[in-house]
Coordinates of C-alpha atoms in Angstrom, one line a residue:
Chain A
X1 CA 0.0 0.0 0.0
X2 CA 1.4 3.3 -0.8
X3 CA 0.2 6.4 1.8
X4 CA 0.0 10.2 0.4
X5 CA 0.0 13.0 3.0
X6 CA -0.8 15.7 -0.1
X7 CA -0.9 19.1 1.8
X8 CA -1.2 23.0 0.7
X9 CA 2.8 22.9 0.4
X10 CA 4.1 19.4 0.2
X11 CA 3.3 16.4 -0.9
X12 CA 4.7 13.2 0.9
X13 CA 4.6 9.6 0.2
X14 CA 5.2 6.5 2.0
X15 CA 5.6 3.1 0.8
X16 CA 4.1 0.6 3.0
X17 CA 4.5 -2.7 4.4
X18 CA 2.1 -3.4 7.4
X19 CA 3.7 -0.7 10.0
X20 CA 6.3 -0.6 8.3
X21 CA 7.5 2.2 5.9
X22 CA 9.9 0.1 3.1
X23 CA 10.6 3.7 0.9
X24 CA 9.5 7.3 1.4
X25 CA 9.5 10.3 -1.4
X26 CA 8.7 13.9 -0.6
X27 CA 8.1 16.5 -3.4
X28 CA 7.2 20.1 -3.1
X29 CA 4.2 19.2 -5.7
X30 CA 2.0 20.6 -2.6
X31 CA -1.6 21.5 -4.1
X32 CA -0.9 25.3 -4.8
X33 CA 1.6 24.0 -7.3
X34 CA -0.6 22.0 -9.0
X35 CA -2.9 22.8 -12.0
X36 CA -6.7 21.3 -11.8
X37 CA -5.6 18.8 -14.6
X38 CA -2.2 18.0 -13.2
X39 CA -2.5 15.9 -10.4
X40 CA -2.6 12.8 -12.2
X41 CA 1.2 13.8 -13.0
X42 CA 2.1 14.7 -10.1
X43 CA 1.2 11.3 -8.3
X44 CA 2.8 9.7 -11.3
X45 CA 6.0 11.5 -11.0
X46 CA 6.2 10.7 -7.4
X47 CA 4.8 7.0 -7.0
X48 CA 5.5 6.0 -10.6
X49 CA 8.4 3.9 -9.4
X50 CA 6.5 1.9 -7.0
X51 CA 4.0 1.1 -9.3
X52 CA 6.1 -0.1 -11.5
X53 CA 7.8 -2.6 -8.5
X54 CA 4.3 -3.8 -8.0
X55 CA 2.5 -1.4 -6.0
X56 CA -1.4 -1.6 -6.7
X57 CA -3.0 0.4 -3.7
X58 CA -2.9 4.5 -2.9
X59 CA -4.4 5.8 0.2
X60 CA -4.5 9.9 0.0
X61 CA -5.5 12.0 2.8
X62 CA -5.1 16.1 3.1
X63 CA -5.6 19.2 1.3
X64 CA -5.8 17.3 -2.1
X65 CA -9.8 16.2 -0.7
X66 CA -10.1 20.4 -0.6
X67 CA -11.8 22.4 -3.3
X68 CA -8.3 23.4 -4.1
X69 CA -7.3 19.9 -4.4
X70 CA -7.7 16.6 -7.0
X71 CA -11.5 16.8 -6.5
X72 CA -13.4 17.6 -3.4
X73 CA -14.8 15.2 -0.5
X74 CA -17.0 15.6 2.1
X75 CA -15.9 16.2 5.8
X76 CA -17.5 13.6 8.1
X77 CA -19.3 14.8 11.1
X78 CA -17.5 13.8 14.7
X79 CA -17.1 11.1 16.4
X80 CA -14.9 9.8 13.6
X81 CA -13.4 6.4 13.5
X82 CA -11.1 4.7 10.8
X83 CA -14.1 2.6 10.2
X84 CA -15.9 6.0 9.1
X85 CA -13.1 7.2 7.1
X86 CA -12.9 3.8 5.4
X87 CA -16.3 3.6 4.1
X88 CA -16.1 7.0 2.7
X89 CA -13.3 6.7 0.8
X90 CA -13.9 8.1 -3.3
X91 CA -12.3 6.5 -5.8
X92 CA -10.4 8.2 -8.5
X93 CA -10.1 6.6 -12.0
X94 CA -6.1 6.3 -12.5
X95 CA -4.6 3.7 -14.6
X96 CA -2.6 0.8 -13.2
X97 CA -3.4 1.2 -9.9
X98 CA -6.5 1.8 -7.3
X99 CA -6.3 5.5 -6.0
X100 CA -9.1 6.1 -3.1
X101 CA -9.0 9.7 -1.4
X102 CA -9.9 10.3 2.1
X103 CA -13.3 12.7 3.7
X104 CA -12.1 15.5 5.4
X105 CA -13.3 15.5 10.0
X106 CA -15.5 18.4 10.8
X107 CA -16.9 19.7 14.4
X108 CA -18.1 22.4 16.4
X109 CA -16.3 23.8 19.0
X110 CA -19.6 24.5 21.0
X111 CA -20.1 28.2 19.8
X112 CA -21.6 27.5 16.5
X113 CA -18.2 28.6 14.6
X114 CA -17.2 25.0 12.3
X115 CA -14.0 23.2 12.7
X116 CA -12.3 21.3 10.0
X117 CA -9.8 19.3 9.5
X118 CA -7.6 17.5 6.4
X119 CA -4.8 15.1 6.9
X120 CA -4.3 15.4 10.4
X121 CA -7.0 12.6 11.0
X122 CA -4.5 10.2 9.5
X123 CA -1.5 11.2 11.4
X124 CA -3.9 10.9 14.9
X125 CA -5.3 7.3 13.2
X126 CA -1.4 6.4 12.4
X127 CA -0.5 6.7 15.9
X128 CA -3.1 4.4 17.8
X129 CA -4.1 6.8 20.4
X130 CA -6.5 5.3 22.6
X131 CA -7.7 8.2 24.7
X132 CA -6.3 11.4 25.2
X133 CA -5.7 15.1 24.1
X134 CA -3.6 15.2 21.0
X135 CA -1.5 18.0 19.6
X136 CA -0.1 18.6 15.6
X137 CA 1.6 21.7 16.2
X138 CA 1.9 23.6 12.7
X139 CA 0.8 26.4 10.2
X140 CA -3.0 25.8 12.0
X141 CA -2.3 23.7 14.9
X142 CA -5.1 21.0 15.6
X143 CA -5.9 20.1 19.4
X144 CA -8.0 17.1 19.3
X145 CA -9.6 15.0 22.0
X146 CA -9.7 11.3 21.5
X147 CA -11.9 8.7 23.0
X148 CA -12.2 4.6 22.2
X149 CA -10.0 5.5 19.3
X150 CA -12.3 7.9 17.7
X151 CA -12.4 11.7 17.1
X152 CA -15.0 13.2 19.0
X153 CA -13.6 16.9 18.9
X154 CA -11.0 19.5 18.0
X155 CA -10.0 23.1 18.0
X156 CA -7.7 24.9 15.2
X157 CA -5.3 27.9 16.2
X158 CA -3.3 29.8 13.7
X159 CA -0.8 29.9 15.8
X160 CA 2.4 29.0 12.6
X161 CA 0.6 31.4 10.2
X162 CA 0.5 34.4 12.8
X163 CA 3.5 33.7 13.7
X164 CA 5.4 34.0 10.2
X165 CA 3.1 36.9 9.6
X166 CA 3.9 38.9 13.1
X167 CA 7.6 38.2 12.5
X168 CA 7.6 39.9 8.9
X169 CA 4.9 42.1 8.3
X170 CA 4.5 44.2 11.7
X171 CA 6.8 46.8 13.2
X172 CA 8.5 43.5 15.3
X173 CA 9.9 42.7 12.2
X174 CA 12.2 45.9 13.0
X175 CA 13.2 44.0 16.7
X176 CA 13.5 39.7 15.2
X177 CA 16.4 38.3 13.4
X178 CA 16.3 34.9 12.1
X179 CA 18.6 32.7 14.7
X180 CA 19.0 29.4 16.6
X181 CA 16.1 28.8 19.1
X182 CA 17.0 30.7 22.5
X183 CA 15.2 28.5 25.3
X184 CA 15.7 31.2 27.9
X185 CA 13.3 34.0 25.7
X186 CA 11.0 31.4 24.4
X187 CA 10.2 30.5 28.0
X188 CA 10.1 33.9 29.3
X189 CA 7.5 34.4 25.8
X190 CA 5.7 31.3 27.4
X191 CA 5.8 33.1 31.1
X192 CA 4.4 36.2 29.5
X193 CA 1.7 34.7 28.1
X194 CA 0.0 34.2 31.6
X195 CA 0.1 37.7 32.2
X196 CA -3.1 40.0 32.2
X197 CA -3.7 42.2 29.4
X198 CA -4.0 39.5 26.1
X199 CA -1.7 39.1 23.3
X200 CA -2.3 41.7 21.9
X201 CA -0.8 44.0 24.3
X202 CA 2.0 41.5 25.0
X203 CA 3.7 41.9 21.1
X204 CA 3.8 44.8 21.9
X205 CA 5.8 44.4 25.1
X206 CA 8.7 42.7 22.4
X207 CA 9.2 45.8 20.8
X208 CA 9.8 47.8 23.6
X209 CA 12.1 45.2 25.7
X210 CA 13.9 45.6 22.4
X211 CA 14.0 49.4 22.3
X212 CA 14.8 49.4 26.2
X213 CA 17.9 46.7 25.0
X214 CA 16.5 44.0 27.1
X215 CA 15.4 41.6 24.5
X216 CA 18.4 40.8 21.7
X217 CA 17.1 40.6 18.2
X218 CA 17.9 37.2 18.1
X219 CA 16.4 36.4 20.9
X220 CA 13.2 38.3 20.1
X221 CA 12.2 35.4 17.4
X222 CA 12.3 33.1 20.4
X223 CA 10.7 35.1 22.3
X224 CA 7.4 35.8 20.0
X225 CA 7.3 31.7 19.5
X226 CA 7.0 31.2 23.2
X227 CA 4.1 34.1 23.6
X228 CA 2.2 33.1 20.9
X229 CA 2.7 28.7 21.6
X230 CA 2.0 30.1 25.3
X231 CA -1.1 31.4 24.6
X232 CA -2.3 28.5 22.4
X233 CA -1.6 26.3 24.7
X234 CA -2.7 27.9 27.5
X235 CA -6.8 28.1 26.0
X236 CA -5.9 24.3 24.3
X237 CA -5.0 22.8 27.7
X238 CA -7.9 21.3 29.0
X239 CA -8.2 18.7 32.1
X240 CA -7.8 16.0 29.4
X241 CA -4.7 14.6 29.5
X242 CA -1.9 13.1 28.8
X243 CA -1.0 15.2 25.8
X244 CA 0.4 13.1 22.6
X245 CA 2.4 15.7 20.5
X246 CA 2.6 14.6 16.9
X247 CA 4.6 16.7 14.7
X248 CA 8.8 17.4 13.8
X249 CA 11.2 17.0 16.6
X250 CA 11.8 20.6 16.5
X251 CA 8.2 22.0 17.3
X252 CA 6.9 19.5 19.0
X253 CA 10.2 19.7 21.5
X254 CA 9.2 23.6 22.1
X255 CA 5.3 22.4 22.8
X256 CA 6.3 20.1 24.9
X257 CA 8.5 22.6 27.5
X258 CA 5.6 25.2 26.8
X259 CA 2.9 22.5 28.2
X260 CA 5.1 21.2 30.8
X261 CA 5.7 25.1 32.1
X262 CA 1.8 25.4 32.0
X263 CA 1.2 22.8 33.6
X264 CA 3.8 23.6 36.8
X265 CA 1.2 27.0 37.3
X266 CA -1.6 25.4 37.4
Chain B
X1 CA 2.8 79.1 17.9
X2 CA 2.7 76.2 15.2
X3 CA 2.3 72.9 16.5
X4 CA 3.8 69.7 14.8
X5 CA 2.4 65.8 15.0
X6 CA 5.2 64.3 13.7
X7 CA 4.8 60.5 13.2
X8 CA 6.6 57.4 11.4
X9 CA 4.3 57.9 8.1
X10 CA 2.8 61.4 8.0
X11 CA 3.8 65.0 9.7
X12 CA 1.1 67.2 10.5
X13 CA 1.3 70.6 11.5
X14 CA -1.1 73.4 13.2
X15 CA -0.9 76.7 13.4
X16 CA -2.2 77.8 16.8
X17 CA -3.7 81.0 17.9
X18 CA -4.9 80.4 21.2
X19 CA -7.4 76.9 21.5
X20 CA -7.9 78.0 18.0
X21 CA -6.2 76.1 14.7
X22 CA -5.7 79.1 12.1
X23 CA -4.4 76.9 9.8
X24 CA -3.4 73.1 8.8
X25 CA -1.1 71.2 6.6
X26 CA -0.3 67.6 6.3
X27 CA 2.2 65.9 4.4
X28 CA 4.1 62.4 4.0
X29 CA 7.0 63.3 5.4
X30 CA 6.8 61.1 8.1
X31 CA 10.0 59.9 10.2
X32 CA 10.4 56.7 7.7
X33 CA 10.7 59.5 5.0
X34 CA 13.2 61.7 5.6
X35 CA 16.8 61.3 5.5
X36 CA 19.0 61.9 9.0
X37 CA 20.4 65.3 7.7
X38 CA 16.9 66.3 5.8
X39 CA 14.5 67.0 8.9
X40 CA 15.1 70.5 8.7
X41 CA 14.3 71.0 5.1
X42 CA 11.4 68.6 5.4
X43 CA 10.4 70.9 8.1
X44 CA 11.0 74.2 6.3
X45 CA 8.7 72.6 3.4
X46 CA 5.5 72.3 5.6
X47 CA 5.8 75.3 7.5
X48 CA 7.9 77.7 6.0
X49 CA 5.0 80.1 5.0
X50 CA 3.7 80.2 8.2
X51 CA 7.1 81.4 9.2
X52 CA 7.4 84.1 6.4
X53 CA 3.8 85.2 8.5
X54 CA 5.8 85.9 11.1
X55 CA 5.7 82.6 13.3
X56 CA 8.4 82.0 15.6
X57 CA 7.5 79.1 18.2
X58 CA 7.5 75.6 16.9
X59 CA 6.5 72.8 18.8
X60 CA 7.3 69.3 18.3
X61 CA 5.9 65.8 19.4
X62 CA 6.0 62.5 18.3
X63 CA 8.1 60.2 16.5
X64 CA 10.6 62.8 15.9
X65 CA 11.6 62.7 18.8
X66 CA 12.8 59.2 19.1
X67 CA 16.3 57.2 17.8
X68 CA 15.1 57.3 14.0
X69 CA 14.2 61.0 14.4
X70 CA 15.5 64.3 14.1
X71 CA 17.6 64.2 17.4
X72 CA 16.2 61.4 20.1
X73 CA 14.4 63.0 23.5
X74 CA 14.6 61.0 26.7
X75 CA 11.2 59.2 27.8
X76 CA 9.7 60.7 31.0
X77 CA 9.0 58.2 33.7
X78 CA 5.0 58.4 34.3
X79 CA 2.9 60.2 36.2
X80 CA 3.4 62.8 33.9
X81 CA 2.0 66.4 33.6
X82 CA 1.5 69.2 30.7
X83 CA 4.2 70.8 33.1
X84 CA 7.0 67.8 33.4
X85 CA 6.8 67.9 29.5
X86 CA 7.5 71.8 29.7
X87 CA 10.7 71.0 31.5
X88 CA 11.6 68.7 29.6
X89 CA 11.3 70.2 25.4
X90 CA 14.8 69.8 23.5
X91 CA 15.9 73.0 21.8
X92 CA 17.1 72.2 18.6
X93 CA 19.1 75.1 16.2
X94 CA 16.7 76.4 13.2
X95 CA 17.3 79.5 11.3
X96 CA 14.5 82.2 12.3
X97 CA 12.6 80.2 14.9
X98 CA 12.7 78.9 18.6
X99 CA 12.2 74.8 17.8
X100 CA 11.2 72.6 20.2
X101 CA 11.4 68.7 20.5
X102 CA 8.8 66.9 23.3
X103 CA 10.2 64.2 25.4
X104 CA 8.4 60.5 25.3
X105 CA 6.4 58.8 28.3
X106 CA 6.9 56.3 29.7
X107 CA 5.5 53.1 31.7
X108 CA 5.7 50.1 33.2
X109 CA 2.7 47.3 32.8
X110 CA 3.4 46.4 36.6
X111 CA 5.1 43.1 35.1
X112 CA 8.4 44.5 34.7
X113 CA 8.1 45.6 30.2
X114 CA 8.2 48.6 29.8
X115 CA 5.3 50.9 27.8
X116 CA 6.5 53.9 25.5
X117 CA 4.7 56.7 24.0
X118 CA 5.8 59.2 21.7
X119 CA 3.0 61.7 20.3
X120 CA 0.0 60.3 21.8
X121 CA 0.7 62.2 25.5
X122 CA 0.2 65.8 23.5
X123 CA -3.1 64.3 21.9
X124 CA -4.1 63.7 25.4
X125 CA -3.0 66.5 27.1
X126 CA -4.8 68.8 24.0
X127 CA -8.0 67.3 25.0
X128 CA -7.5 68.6 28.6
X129 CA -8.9 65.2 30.7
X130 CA -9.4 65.4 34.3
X131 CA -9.3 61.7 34.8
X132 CA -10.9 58.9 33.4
X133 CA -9.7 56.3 30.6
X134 CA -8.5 57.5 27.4
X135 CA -8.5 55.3 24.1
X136 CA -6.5 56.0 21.1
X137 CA -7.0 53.7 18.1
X138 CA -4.5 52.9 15.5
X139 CA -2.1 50.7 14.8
X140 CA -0.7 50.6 18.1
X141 CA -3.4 51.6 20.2
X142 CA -2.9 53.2 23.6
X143 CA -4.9 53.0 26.7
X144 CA -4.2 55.5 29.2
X145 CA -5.4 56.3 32.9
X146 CA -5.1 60.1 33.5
X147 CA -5.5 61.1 37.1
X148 CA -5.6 65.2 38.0
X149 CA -4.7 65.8 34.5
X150 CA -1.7 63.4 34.6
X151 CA -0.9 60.2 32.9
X152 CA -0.5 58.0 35.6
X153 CA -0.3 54.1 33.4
X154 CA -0.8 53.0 30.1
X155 CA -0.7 49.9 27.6
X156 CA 0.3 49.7 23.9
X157 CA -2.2 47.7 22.2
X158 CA -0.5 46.2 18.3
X159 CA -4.2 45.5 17.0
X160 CA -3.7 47.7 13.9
X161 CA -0.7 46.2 12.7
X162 CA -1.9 42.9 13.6
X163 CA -5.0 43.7 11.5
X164 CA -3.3 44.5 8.4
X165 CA -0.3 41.6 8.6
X166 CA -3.4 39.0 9.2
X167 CA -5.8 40.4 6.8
X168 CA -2.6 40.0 3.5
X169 CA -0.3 37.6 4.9
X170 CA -2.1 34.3 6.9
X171 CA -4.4 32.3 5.1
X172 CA -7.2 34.8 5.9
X173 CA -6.3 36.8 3.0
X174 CA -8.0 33.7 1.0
X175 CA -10.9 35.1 3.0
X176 CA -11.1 38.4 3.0
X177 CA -11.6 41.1 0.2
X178 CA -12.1 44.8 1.3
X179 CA -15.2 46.9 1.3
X180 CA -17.2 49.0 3.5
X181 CA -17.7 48.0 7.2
X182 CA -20.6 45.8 7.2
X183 CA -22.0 46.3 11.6
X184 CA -23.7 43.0 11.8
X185 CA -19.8 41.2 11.3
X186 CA -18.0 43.4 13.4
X187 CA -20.3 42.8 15.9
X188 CA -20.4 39.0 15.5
X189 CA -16.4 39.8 15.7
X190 CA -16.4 41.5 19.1
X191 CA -18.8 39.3 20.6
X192 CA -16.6 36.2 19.5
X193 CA -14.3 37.7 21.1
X194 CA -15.9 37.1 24.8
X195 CA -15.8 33.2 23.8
X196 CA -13.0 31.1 25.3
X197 CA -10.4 29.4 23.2
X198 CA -8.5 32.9 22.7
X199 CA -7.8 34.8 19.6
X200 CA -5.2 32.7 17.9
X201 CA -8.2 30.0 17.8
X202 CA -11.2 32.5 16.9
X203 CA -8.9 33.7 13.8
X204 CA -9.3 30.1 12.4
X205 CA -12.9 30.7 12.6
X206 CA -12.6 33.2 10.2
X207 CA -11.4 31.0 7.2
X208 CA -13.8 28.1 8.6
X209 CA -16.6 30.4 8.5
X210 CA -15.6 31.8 5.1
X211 CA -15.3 27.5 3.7
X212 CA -19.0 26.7 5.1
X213 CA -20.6 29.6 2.9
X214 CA -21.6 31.7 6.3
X215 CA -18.9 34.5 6.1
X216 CA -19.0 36.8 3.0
X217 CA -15.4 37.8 1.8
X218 CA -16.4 41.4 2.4
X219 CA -18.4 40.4 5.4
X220 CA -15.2 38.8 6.7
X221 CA -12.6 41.9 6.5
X222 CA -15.1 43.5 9.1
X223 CA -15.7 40.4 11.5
X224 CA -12.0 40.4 12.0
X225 CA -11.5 44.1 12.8
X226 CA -14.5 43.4 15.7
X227 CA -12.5 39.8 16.7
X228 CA -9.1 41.9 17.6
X229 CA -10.8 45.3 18.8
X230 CA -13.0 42.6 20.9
X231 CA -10.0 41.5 22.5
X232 CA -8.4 44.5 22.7
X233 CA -11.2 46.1 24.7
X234 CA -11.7 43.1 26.5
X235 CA -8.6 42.6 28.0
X236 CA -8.1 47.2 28.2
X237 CA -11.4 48.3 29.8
X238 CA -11.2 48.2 33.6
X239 CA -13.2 49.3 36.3
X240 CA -11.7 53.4 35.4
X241 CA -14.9 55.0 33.4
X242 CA -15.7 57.1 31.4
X243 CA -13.3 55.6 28.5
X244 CA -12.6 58.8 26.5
X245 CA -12.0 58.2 23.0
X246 CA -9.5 60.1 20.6
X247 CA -9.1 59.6 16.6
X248 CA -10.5 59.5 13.6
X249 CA -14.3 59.6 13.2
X250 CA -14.8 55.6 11.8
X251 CA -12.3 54.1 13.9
X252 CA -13.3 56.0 17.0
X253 CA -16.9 54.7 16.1
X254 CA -16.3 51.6 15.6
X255 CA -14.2 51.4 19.3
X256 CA -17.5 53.0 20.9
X257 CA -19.2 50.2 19.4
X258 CA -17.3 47.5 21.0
X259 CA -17.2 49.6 24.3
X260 CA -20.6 49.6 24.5
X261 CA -20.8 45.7 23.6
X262 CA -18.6 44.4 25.9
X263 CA -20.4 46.7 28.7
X264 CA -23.4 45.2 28.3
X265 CA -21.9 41.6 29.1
X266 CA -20.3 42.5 32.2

């Protein structure tokens, strides 16, 4: 069986042999790239290999369900199982081989505001999670709650896409300068976060501890990650835990000291 | 006496005869502008008529007056009167006229960052408060507590800046298209706002609202101006009332708006 993440940006594939993953190709073939007629080449130029070894089955999942994407599927209502996800997979004529493309997970988050999810559902799936809270840290981080092995619900923050757009198009960009992660500023960003007064008023605070010298530019990237993984963490953290993080070493090792902080104030 | 509002993008300048403006000109020419050696002639270009009149007291606040300025003021420590500020103006040389350069204010949040105002404290003082809060939009809005005439605290607010990098650099820009405030979304926006999860989660709501056909694009650029001044006025208004507001006529509006919204919750 060959398994496609196909996101907004990348798209990855994995070769596999029960839990095992025999090969793995990435390509930056992500859906913006792609025209409406093109995807069919793209998944060829990526998978063709395998197919040509012997490989019969693709499983996608991710932004190529979207609108944006190969063709559009539904998002299945929570509580979502695998078994849900299996019986709505569509079928997509390709030659050679049997393509089937996964639903998308929706919810409400209580208010009335929808929730909705793409590719994430397999990674949370992947990982066997009985029970539990569950964070993907990202671009639009997911925090899901898990039960018997289904979905049941899930809340999105922007919290990668703020970031990125705080750090270059704001007058911060004036105090940040790309650098190695500084622990000691992301956790007093992560510290700040619990203060009164909202984030709003807190970026701010990073220009001025820069202007007053007390925040190094370098340091001030570190810094903003921490506030802004502070305060997502702080309105994700509910009574459910343990947390699973699933995600890059990298991010997922920052979420994890940003949670663990949390958790020592409360 | 000629007065001068001299900010990062625009300079404006007054010519005063008693409470009275005689005259007014306004030009681009803000700090971000104008060359370190060139604040003179840029000065010369907005006012120079008025000095040929026979004016001969210029007054300077703002921008100008800090490290990318014409010559960089100290910050006075608050509380703060029209008086401190007297003491405190900067001569600076000019042919044919007594020029003088205001110092900043500043704060602390009572967490240790520091808050820093250049401009806004002659804005304030101009409007001659007793006491009370005093809100002034923009793209770093300020909330200040004036006490006996003084400014005794205030907090620095980035929502402008936040509005702008969100609205054409996340994926809300996918969202959004620009048009005329539309009151029914930025009221939906500022009463989001009072709904847990926290901003970085209600900005998802956006695009999620925008996917499920319940968010107009046009609709949507006004829901997230009421999400972040929501927040902002959630997190600023304290017990101290009246909140006095100063700015421009749609922006001030639009911050009455939410003032009014958020007191009618608590």
């Amino acid at each position: 069986v060959i398994g496609v993440d196909w996101g907004t940006t990348r798209c990855r594939a994995y070769r596999l042999c029960g839990e095992d993953v025999r090969d793995y190709r990435e390509s930056e073939l992500g859906i913006q790239h792609v025209e409406a007629d093109a995807f069919g080449r793209a998944l060829q130029s990526l998978i063709g290999p395998w197919l040509v070894d012997g490989e019969r089955q693709v499983l996608l999942a991710g932004m190529v369900g979207s609108r944006q994407g190969w063709r559009e599927t539904a998002y299945l209502p929570c509580p979502v199982s695998t078994d849900d996800v299996a019986r709505a997979l569509v079928p997509i004529p390709y030659p050679d081989a049997v393509v089937l493309l996964a639903p998308g997970v929706s919810a409400a988050d209580g208010t009335g505001v929808p929730e909705l999810m793409r590719g994430e559902e397999a990674q949370i799936f992947g990982a066997d999670i009985e029970r539990g809270s569950v964070c993907l840290p990202g671009t639009h981080s997911k925090w899901v709650r898990v039960e018997e092995r289904r979905i049941v619900e899930f809340s999105t923050y922007l919290t990668g896409d703020v970031f990125a757009a705080l750090r270059d198009h704001t007058i911060l960009r004036r105090s940040i300068r790309e650098g190695p992660d500084e622990f000691t500023a992301f956790d007093a960003g992560v510290s700040r976060a619990s203060d009164p007064g909202g984030l709003l008023h807190h970026l701010f605070g990073i220009r001025a501890l820069g202007l007053a010298q007390r925040l190094t530019d370098v340091a001030a990237g570190s810094y903003l990650s921490g506030l802004l993984i502070g305060h997502e963490v702080g309105a994700a953290v509910q009574s459910a835990r343990p947390v699973h993080l699933i995600g890059a070493t990298q991010l997922t090792g920052l979420y994890a000291r940003a949670i663990v902080a949390r958790a020592a104030w409360t």
